[in-house]
Amino acid sequence: MKTFHNPLHALHQGREEMFRGRMVPCHEVPARLDYVLAELQRRSQGVLFTPEVDDAALDAAIARVHAERYTRFLAGAWDEWVAMDPANAQRDALPSVWPLPNRHGFRNDVLPANFAARLGLFSFDSGSPLMAGTWAAARMGAACAVAATRSVLAGDRAAFALTRPPGHHAGPDFFGGYCFLNNAAIAAQALRDAGMTRVAVLDVDYHHGNGTQTIFYERADVLTVSIHGDPSTEYPFFLGHADERGDGAGVGFNLNLPLPRGTGFKDWCAALERALDAVEAFDAQALVVPMGLDTFEGDPISGFTLGSGDYDTVGRMLAAAGLPTVFTFEGGYAVAEVGTNAVNLLEGFCRSA
């Protein structure tokens, strides 16, 4: 399996995040990717590449998923942050005000001139710090997703976009959950644009892929499926319930499989079997897997109890779908184990593919 890794990922290295009402060191750190990369090299799992995607093609792929005013904001956000106060160069940007979604609450159609207001307009939490290298790292991550997709379109059975910051919480015009550009959605859209008429996204991260769901919620050509912690108790809280089935043309093409905190591998596997049945019934021509590894029993901010050995089985089950597959690296915050868990999953897939 070819792995396309992000050489700029460490440019995004947050100092602190707001977590449950207090400032804590960031959980989403460069070591997450470094451990996976080291394990891939140690176990000789395929070939490692850096993505080669020209600027025009990359911008076009991003624009197919994200709103122009949002990406324009991200591209210039750091400069605006520092322009507000030169001392800001020594601290990350975090939002502190948000427009309420109530239609009689606040407007979001008028773009505020104030940077702090726009930072809140385009975000949904205060746990995703933005810094000098965020845009460069996120943009190169999108390039990894595009390059992995091209690899699959060229005939490879699977490819892996190994990048951070992650992506599946990012929506068409918002960031949050450590995510700024939605790599899985960019990959799925690129598969569609290349002629695949039906693409499935199967998200196995502990946290619901709310950004991906939002992007495709009114479409019938991309099936979105997510297995995740029950949003009544688990982040991102306000999306991911089982009754969210799609809207308009997309009714019936979104499947959420929320599970209670503490779920073990047997019950989690039953949900994965149901998810794969939905992918088969959809008659998908390709599969995108937002590969979150925060389902691990030792993850510090999650609540499932999968063991390292279980990820081999997960990989084999995904391979049994028999589809060209793009993996995107998402969550997983038990840093020392994330490399082992990632490569176990990929090896299980490759042995069965």
mmCIF file of C-alpha atoms in Angstrom, residues 68-249:
data_model
loop_
_atom_site.group_PDB
_atom_site.id
_atom_site.type_symbol
_atom_site.label_atom_id
_atom_site.label_comp_id
_atom_site.label_asym_id
_atom_site.label_seq_id
_atom_site.Cartn_x
_atom_site.Cartn_y
_atom_site.Cartn_z
ATOM 1 C CA GLU A 68 -14.370 30.005 -0.883
ATOM 2 C CA ARG A 69 -14.922 32.573 1.884
ATOM 3 C CA TYR A 70 -13.926 29.930 4.450
ATOM 4 C CA THR A 71 -10.685 28.876 2.755
ATOM 5 C CA ARG A 72 -9.832 32.513 2.095
ATOM 6 C CA PHE A 73 -10.211 33.145 5.810
ATOM 7 C CA LEU A 74 -7.986 30.186 6.747
ATOM 8 C CA ALA A 75 -5.294 31.231 4.294
ATOM 9 C CA GLY A 76 -4.997 34.710 5.829
ATOM 10 C CA ALA A 77 -6.048 34.067 9.415
ATOM 11 C CA TRP A 78 -2.618 34.045 11.028
ATOM 12 C CA ASP A 79 -1.542 37.311 9.454
ATOM 13 C CA GLU A 80 -4.775 38.938 10.613
ATOM 14 C CA TRP A 81 -4.338 37.545 14.116
ATOM 15 C CA VAL A 82 -0.853 39.005 14.432
ATOM 16 C CA ALA A 83 -1.955 42.308 12.856
ATOM 17 C CA MET A 84 -4.482 42.726 15.683
ATOM 18 C CA ASP A 85 -1.639 42.711 18.228
ATOM 19 C CA PRO A 86 2.032 41.879 17.547
ATOM 20 C CA ALA A 87 2.089 39.969 20.848
ATOM 21 C CA ASN A 88 -0.330 37.483 19.283
ATOM 22 C CA ALA A 89 2.632 35.995 17.417
ATOM 23 C CA GLN A 90 3.487 34.258 20.700
ATOM 24 C CA ARG A 91 0.076 32.667 21.232
ATOM 25 C CA ASP A 92 -2.360 30.607 19.191
ATOM 26 C CA ALA A 93 -5.694 31.927 17.959
ATOM 27 C CA LEU A 94 -8.753 30.452 19.653
ATOM 28 C CA PRO A 95 -12.335 31.621 19.111
ATOM 29 C CA SER A 96 -14.346 33.083 21.967
ATOM 30 C CA VAL A 97 -17.688 34.041 20.393
ATOM 31 C CA TRP A 98 -20.040 32.134 18.092
ATOM 32 C CA PRO A 99 -23.303 32.900 16.249
ATOM 33 C CA LEU A 100 -26.196 30.809 17.568
ATOM 34 C CA PRO A 101 -27.887 28.571 14.957
ATOM 35 C CA ASN A 102 -31.396 29.753 15.875
ATOM 36 C CA ARG A 103 -32.900 31.540 12.867
ATOM 37 C CA HIS A 104 -33.939 34.389 15.142
ATOM 38 C CA GLY A 105 -30.544 34.417 16.865
ATOM 39 C CA PHE A 106 -27.529 35.713 14.970
ATOM 40 C CA ARG A 107 -26.848 36.188 11.263
ATOM 41 C CA ASN A 108 -24.047 34.300 9.538
ATOM 42 C CA ASP A 109 -24.621 35.546 6.006
ATOM 43 C CA VAL A 110 -22.844 38.856 6.662
ATOM 44 C CA LEU A 111 -19.082 38.475 6.965
ATOM 45 C CA PRO A 112 -17.871 40.532 9.964
ATOM 46 C CA ALA A 113 -14.908 42.846 9.531
ATOM 47 C CA ASN A 114 -13.645 41.976 13.011
ATOM 48 C CA PHE A 115 -11.203 39.048 12.954
ATOM 49 C CA ALA A 116 -12.336 37.618 16.305
ATOM 50 C CA ALA A 117 -15.909 37.530 15.020
ATOM 51 C CA ARG A 118 -14.885 35.737 11.827
ATOM 52 C CA LEU A 119 -12.794 33.255 13.826
ATOM 53 C CA GLY A 120 -15.970 32.356 15.708
ATOM 54 C CA LEU A 121 -18.138 32.383 12.601
ATOM 55 C CA PHE A 122 -16.007 29.704 10.952
ATOM 56 C CA SER A 123 -15.524 27.459 14.011
ATOM 57 C CA PHE A 124 -17.660 25.390 16.339
ATOM 58 C CA ASP A 125 -15.396 24.850 19.368
ATOM 59 C CA SER A 126 -12.573 26.417 21.341
ATOM 60 C CA GLY A 127 -10.384 23.334 21.235
ATOM 61 C CA SER A 128 -8.857 23.791 17.793
ATOM 62 C CA PRO A 129 -6.043 26.349 18.009
ATOM 63 C CA LEU A 130 -4.942 28.060 14.827
ATOM 64 C CA MET A 131 -1.282 29.043 14.402
ATOM 65 C CA ALA A 132 1.233 30.260 11.834
ATOM 66 C CA GLY A 133 1.583 26.893 10.105
ATOM 67 C CA THR A 134 -2.006 25.675 10.261
ATOM 68 C CA TRP A 135 -2.994 26.555 6.707
ATOM 69 C CA ALA A 136 0.185 25.153 5.150
ATOM 70 C CA ALA A 137 -0.145 21.906 7.106
ATOM 71 C CA ALA A 138 -3.855 21.498 6.372
ATOM 72 C CA ARG A 139 -3.397 22.302 2.684
ATOM 73 C CA MET A 140 -0.597 19.749 2.346
ATOM 74 C CA GLY A 141 -2.880 17.264 4.087
ATOM 75 C CA ALA A 142 -5.462 17.814 1.376
ATOM 76 C CA ALA A 143 -2.692 17.144 -1.141
ATOM 77 C CA CYS A 144 -2.075 13.799 0.588
ATOM 78 C CA ALA A 145 -5.762 12.943 0.174
ATOM 79 C CA VAL A 146 -5.713 13.903 -3.508
ATOM 80 C CA ALA A 147 -2.516 11.932 -4.153
ATOM 81 C CA ALA A 148 -3.896 8.840 -2.381
ATOM 82 C CA THR A 149 -7.074 9.099 -4.442
ATOM 83 C CA ARG A 150 -5.091 9.349 -7.669
ATOM 84 C CA SER A 151 -3.167 6.236 -6.662
ATOM 85 C CA VAL A 152 -6.392 4.278 -6.260
ATOM 86 C CA LEU A 153 -7.815 5.651 -9.492
ATOM 87 C CA ALA A 154 -4.628 4.504 -11.253
ATOM 88 C CA GLY A 155 -5.321 0.932 -10.174
ATOM 89 C CA ASP A 156 -3.947 0.480 -6.663
ATOM 90 C CA ARG A 157 -6.305 -1.398 -4.369
ATOM 91 C CA ALA A 158 -5.727 1.055 -1.514
ATOM 92 C CA ALA A 159 -3.697 4.063 -0.436
ATOM 93 C CA PHE A 160 -3.194 5.895 2.848
ATOM 94 C CA ALA A 161 -3.188 9.668 3.401
ATOM 95 C CA LEU A 162 -1.085 10.017 6.549
ATOM 96 C CA THR A 163 -1.562 13.594 7.607
ATOM 97 C CA ARG A 164 -2.429 15.936 10.394
ATOM 98 C CA PRO A 165 -4.250 18.030 11.391
ATOM 99 C CA PRO A 166 -7.080 15.526 10.874
ATOM 100 C CA GLY A 167 -10.131 16.374 8.807
ATOM 101 C CA HIS A 168 -13.451 14.639 9.404
ATOM 102 C CA HIS A 169 -14.930 17.300 11.730
ATOM 103 C CA ALA A 170 -14.333 20.100 9.202
ATOM 104 C CA GLY A 171 -17.447 21.100 7.283
ATOM 105 C CA PRO A 172 -17.982 23.125 4.136
ATOM 106 C CA ASP A 173 -17.390 26.381 6.000
ATOM 107 C CA PHE A 174 -16.303 25.543 9.541
ATOM 108 C CA PHE A 175 -13.450 24.027 11.515
ATOM 109 C CA GLY A 176 -13.393 22.273 14.888
ATOM 110 C CA GLY A 177 -12.419 19.004 16.501
ATOM 111 C CA TYR A 178 -8.784 19.706 15.529
ATOM 112 C CA CYS A 179 -9.866 19.671 11.837
ATOM 113 C CA PHE A 180 -9.616 22.422 9.200
ATOM 114 C CA LEU A 181 -9.924 20.760 5.777
ATOM 115 C CA ASN A 182 -11.912 17.555 5.369
ATOM 116 C CA ASN A 183 -9.465 15.136 3.758
ATOM 117 C CA ALA A 184 -11.951 12.261 3.572
ATOM 118 C CA ALA A 185 -14.550 14.438 1.853
ATOM 119 C CA ILE A 186 -11.936 15.784 -0.559
ATOM 120 C CA ALA A 187 -10.995 12.191 -1.428
ATOM 121 C CA ALA A 188 -14.627 11.124 -1.869
ATOM 122 C CA GLN A 189 -15.393 14.104 -4.098
ATOM 123 C CA ALA A 190 -12.258 13.477 -6.159
ATOM 124 C CA LEU A 191 -13.398 9.887 -6.725
ATOM 125 C CA ARG A 192 -16.782 11.180 -7.871
ATOM 126 C CA ASP A 193 -15.205 13.748 -10.161
ATOM 127 C CA ALA A 194 -13.088 11.012 -11.729
ATOM 128 C CA GLY A 195 -16.232 9.115 -12.757
ATOM 129 C CA MET A 196 -17.090 6.846 -9.811
ATOM 130 C CA THR A 197 -20.861 7.229 -9.619
ATOM 131 C CA ARG A 198 -21.294 5.931 -6.057
ATOM 132 C CA VAL A 199 -18.744 6.451 -3.293
ATOM 133 C CA ALA A 200 -19.090 5.376 0.331
ATOM 134 C CA VAL A 201 -17.414 7.021 3.337
ATOM 135 C CA LEU A 202 -17.174 4.703 6.356
ATOM 136 C CA ASP A 203 -15.907 6.589 9.397
ATOM 137 C CA VAL A 204 -14.458 4.413 12.191
ATOM 138 C CA ASP A 205 -13.242 7.237 14.451
ATOM 139 C CA TYR A 206 -14.579 7.332 18.036
ATOM 140 C CA HIS A 207 -16.061 10.757 17.359
ATOM 141 C CA HIS A 208 -18.802 11.314 14.817
ATOM 142 C CA GLY A 209 -17.648 12.681 11.454
ATOM 143 C CA ASN A 210 -19.991 15.651 11.613
ATOM 144 C CA GLY A 211 -18.167 17.625 8.930
ATOM 145 C CA THR A 212 -18.358 14.805 6.394
ATOM 146 C CA GLN A 213 -22.024 14.223 7.166
ATOM 147 C CA THR A 214 -22.784 17.921 6.662
ATOM 148 C CA ILE A 215 -20.950 18.077 3.332
ATOM 149 C CA PHE A 216 -22.845 15.167 1.774
ATOM 150 C CA TYR A 217 -26.114 15.232 3.735
ATOM 151 C CA GLU A 218 -28.319 16.225 0.804
ATOM 152 C CA ARG A 219 -26.687 13.982 -1.788
ATOM 153 C CA ALA A 220 -27.471 10.479 -3.005
ATOM 154 C CA ASP A 221 -24.155 9.824 -4.752
ATOM 155 C CA VAL A 222 -22.055 9.631 -1.564
ATOM 156 C CA LEU A 223 -23.136 7.331 1.247
ATOM 157 C CA THR A 224 -21.859 8.462 4.648
ATOM 158 C CA VAL A 225 -21.673 5.948 7.498
ATOM 159 C CA SER A 226 -20.222 6.615 10.946
ATOM 160 C CA ILE A 227 -19.636 4.326 13.951
ATOM 161 C CA HIS A 228 -19.011 6.485 16.991
ATOM 162 C CA GLY A 229 -19.654 7.317 20.618
ATOM 163 C CA ASP A 230 -23.246 8.283 21.377
ATOM 164 C CA PRO A 231 -23.494 12.082 20.926
ATOM 165 C CA SER A 232 -25.788 12.342 23.944
ATOM 166 C CA THR A 233 -22.610 11.980 26.014
ATOM 167 C CA GLU A 234 -19.721 12.208 23.532
ATOM 168 C CA TYR A 235 -18.169 14.969 21.392
ATOM 169 C CA PRO A 236 -19.239 16.589 19.068
ATOM 170 C CA PHE A 237 -22.579 16.235 20.939
ATOM 171 C CA PHE A 238 -24.865 18.074 18.494
ATOM 172 C CA LEU A 239 -24.746 15.683 15.540
ATOM 173 C CA GLY A 240 -24.426 11.937 15.024
ATOM 174 C CA HIS A 241 -27.769 10.626 16.231
ATOM 175 C CA ALA A 242 -29.301 7.538 14.624
ATOM 176 C CA ASP A 243 -32.304 9.432 13.271
ATOM 177 C CA GLU A 244 -30.131 11.608 10.997
ATOM 178 C CA ARG A 245 -30.760 9.875 7.673
ATOM 179 C CA GLY A 246 -30.094 12.623 5.152
ATOM 180 C CA ASP A 247 -32.207 15.375 3.661
ATOM 181 C CA GLY A 248 -33.715 16.094 0.248
ATOM 182 C CA ALA A 249 -32.078 13.893 -2.367
#
